[in-house]
CSV table of C-alpha atoms in Angstrom, one decimal:
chain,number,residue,atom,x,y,z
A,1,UNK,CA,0.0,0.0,0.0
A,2,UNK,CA,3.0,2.6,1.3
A,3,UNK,CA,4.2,1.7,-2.4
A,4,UNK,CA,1.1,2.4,-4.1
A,5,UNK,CA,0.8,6.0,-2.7
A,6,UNK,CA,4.9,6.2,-3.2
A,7,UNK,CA,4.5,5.6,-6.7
A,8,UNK,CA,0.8,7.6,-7.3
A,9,UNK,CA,2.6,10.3,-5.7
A,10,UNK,CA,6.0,10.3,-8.1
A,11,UNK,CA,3.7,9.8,-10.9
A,12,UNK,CA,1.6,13.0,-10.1
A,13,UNK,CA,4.8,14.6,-9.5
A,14,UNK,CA,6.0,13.8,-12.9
A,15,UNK,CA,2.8,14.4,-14.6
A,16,UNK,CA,2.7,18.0,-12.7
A,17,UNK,CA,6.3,18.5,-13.7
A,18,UNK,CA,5.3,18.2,-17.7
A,19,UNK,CA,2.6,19.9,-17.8
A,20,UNK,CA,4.5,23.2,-15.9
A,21,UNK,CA,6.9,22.8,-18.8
A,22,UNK,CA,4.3,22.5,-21.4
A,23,UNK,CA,2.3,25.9,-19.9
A,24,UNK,CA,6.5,27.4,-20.1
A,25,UNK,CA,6.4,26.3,-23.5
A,26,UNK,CA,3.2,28.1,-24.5
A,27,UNK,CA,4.1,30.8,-22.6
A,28,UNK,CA,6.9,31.2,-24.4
A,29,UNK,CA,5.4,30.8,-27.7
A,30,UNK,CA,3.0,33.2,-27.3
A,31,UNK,CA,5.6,35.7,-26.2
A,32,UNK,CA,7.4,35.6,-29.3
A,33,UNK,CA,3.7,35.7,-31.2
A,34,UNK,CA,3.3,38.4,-29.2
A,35,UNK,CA,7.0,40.5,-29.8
A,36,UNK,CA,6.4,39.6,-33.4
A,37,UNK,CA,3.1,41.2,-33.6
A,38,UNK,CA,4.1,44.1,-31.5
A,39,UNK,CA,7.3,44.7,-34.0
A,40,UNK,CA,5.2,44.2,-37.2
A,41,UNK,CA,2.4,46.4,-36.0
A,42,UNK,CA,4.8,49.1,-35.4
A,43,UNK,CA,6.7,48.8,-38.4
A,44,UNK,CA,3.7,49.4,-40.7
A,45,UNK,CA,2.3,52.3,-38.5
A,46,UNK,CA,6.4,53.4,-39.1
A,47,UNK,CA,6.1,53.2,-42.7
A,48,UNK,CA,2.3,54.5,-43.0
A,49,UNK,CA,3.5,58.1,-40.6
A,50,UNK,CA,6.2,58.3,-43.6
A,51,UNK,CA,4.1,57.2,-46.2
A,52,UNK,CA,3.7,59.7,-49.4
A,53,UNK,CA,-0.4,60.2,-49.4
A,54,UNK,CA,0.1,63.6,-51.5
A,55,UNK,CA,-1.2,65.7,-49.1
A,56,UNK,CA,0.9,66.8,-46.0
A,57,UNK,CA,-0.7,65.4,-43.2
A,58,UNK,CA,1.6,67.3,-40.4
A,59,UNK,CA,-0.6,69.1,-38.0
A,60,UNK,CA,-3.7,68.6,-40.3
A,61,UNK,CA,-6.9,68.0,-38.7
A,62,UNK,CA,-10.3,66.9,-40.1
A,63,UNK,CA,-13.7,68.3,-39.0
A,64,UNK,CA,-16.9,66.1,-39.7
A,65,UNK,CA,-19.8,68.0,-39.5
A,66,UNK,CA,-23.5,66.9,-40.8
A,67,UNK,CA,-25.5,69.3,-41.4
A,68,UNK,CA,-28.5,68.0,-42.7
A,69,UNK,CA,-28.6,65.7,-39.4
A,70,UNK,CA,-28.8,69.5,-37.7
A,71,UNK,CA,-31.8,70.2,-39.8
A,72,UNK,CA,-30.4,72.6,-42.1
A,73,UNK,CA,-31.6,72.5,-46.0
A,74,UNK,CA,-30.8,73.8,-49.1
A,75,UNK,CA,-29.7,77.0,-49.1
A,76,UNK,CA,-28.8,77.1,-45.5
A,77,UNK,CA,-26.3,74.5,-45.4
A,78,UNK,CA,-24.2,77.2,-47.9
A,79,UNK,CA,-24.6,79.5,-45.5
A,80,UNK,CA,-23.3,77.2,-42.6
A,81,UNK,CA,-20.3,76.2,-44.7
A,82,UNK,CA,-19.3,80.2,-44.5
A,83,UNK,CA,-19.3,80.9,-40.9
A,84,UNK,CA,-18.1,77.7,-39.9
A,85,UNK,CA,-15.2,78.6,-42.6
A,86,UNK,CA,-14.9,82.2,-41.4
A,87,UNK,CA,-14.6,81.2,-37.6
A,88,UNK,CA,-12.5,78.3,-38.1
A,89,UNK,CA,-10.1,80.7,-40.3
A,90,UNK,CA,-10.2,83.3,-37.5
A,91,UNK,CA,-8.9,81.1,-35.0
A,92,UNK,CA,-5.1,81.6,-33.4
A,93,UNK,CA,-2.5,79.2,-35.5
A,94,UNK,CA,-5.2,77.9,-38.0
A,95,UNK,CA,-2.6,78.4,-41.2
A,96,UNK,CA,-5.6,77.9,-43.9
A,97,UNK,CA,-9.3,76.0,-44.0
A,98,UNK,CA,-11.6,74.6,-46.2
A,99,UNK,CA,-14.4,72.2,-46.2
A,100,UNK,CA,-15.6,68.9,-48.8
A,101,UNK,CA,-19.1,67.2,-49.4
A,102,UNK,CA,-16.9,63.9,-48.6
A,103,UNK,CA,-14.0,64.6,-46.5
A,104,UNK,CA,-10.6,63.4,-46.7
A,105,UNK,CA,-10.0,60.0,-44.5
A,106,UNK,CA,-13.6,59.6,-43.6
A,107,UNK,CA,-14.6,56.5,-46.0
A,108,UNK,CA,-16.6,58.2,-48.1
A,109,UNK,CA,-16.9,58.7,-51.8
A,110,UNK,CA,-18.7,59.2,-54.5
A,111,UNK,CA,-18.4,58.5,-58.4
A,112,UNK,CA,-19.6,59.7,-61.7
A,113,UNK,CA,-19.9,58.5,-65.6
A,114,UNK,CA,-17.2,60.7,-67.1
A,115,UNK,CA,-15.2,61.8,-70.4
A,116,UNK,CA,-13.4,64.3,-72.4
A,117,UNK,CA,-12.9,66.2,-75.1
A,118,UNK,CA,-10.2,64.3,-75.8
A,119,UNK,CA,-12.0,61.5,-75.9
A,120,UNK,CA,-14.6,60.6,-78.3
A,121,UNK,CA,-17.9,59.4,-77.5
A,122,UNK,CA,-20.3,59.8,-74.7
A,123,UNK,CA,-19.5,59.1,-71.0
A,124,UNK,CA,-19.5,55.2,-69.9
A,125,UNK,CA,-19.8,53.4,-66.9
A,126,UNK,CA,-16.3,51.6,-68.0
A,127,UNK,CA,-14.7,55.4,-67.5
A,128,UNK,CA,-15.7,56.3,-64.7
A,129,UNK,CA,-14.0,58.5,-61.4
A,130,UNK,CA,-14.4,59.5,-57.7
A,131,UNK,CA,-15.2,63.2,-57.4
A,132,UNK,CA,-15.7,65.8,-54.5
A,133,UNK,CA,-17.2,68.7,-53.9
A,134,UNK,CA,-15.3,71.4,-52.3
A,135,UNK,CA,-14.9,75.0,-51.2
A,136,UNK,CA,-12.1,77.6,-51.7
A,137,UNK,CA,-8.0,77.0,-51.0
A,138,UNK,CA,-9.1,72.5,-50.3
A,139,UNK,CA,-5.8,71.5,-52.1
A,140,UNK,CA,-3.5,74.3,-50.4
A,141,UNK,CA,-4.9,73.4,-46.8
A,142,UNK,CA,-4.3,70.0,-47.8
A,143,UNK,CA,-1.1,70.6,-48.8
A,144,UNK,CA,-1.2,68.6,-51.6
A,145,UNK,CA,1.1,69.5,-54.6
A,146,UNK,CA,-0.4,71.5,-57.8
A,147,UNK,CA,1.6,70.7,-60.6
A,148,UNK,CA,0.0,73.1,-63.0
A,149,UNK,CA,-3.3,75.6,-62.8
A,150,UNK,CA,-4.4,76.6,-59.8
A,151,UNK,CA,-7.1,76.3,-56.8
A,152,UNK,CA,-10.9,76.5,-56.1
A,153,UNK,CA,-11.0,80.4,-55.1
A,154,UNK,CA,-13.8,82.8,-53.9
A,155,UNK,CA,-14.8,83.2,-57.4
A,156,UNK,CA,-15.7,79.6,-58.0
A,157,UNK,CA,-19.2,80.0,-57.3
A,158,UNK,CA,-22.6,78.9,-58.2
A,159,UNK,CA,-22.7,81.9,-60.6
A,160,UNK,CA,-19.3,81.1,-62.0
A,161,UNK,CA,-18.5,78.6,-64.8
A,162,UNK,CA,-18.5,75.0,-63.7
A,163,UNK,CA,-14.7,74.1,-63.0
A,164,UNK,CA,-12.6,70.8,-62.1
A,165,UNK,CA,-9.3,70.0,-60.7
A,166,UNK,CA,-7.8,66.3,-61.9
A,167,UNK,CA,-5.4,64.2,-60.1
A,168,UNK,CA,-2.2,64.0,-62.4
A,169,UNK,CA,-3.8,60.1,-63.0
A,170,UNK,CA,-6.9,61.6,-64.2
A,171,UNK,CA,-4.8,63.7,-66.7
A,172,UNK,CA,-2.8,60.5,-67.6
A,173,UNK,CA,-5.9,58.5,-68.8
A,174,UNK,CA,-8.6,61.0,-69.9
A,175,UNK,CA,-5.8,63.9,-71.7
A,176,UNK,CA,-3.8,61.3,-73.0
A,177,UNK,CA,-1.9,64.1,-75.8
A,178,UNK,CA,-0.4,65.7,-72.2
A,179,UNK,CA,-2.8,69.0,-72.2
A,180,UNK,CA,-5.6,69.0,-69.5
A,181,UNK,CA,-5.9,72.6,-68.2
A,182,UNK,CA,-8.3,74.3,-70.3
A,183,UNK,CA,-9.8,72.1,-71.8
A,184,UNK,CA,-13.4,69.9,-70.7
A,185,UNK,CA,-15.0,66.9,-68.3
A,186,UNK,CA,-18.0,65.9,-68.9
A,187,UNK,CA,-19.8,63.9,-66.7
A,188,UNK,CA,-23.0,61.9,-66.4
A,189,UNK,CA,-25.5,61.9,-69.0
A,190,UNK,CA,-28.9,63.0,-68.1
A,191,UNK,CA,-27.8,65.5,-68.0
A,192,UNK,CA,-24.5,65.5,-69.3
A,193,UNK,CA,-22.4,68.1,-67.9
A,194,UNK,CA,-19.2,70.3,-68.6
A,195,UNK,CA,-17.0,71.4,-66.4
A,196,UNK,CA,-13.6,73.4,-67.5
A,197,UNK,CA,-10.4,71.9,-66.1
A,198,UNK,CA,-8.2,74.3,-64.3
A,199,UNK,CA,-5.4,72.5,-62.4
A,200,UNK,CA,-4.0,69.2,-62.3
A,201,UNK,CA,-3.0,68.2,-58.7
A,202,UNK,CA,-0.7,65.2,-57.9
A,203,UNK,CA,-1.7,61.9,-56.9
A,204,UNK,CA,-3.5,62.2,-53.4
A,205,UNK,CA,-4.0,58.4,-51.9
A,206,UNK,CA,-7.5,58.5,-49.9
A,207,UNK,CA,-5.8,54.7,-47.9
A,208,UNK,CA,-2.5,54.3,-47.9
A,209,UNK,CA,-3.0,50.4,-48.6
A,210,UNK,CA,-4.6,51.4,-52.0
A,211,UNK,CA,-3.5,52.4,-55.4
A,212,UNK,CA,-4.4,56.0,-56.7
């Protein structure tokens, strides 16, 4: 009997002894899972700080505001747009504002038929592009780089011609003989409209992850 319990007891001993090791063992494993996820997480939020999006995201800060949620309508939400804009530019450090239908960063989009006139035929679903609406001085708060043309001013208003600025990809595919400022988009079809190209902008990445 003393045997019985002498040997039950080394055998528990032993089996005690294993499985400390084999809770070491997954400790340790999931220690270096861990480092190694800790390292790669760190290197990609290294690279994505120091990633080229085209716009200078240093000290740049995004407002979302809805203000149809805040019951304002139609003409109202233009006048919103201009004190928010004049407040905001009135406050100490503020270097420049603007403001967007989509934002920058937020997820959303939106995307339109298009064409040009140095294309032939009508717009087509297959040529297509994202588009935003946006107010005076967008690129230069941004900080994204104009490579020829010029901003959205004070002028561009709903009296004033219809203008568009294209990403230098834009310009690539849809002004394939090089020339895009100056000449017309057109976009959608019922009704199809025109709109007068005055600056090309570079390449600005909406997701880092993502091609232009």
């Amino acid at each position: 009997s003393g045997r019985m319990h002498e040997t039950a007891r080394t055998s528990t001993g032993a089996r005690r002894r294993i499985v400390a090791r084999s809770a070491a063992a997954v400790q340790l494993g999931l220690s270096v899972v861990l480092i190694a996820g800790a390292f790669l997480f760190s290197l990609s939020l290294y690279r994505l700080t120091r990633y080229d999006t085209g716009v200078n995201r240093d000290r740049l800060l995004v407002l979302d505001v809805d203000a149809t949620e805040a019951g304002y309508k139609g003409a109202q939400v233009a006048q919103l747009q201009s004190r928010l804009l004049a407040r905001l530019r009135a406050v100490p450090g503020v270097m420049a504002a603007s403001y967007s239908a989509n934002g920058i960063y937020t997820g959303r989009s939106a995307g339109t038929a298009v064409t040009s006139d140095a294309l032939d035929g009508p717009p087509s679903p297959s040529l297509s592009a994202s588009y935003d609406r946006v107010g005076p001085g967008y690129l230069t708060t941004l900080g994204a780089r104009l490579l020829t043309g010029r901003d959205f001013n004070d002028r561009d208003d709903s009296r004033a011609p219809n203008v568009v600025i294209v990403s230098q990809e834009f310009a690539k595919h849809f002004f394939p003989d090089g020339n895009a400022v100056g000449r017309n988009v057109y976009w959608g079809s019922h009704p199809r409209v025109a709109m007068q190209v005055v600056g090309v902008v570079a390449d600005i990445r909406r997701e880092a992850r993502r091609k232009p």
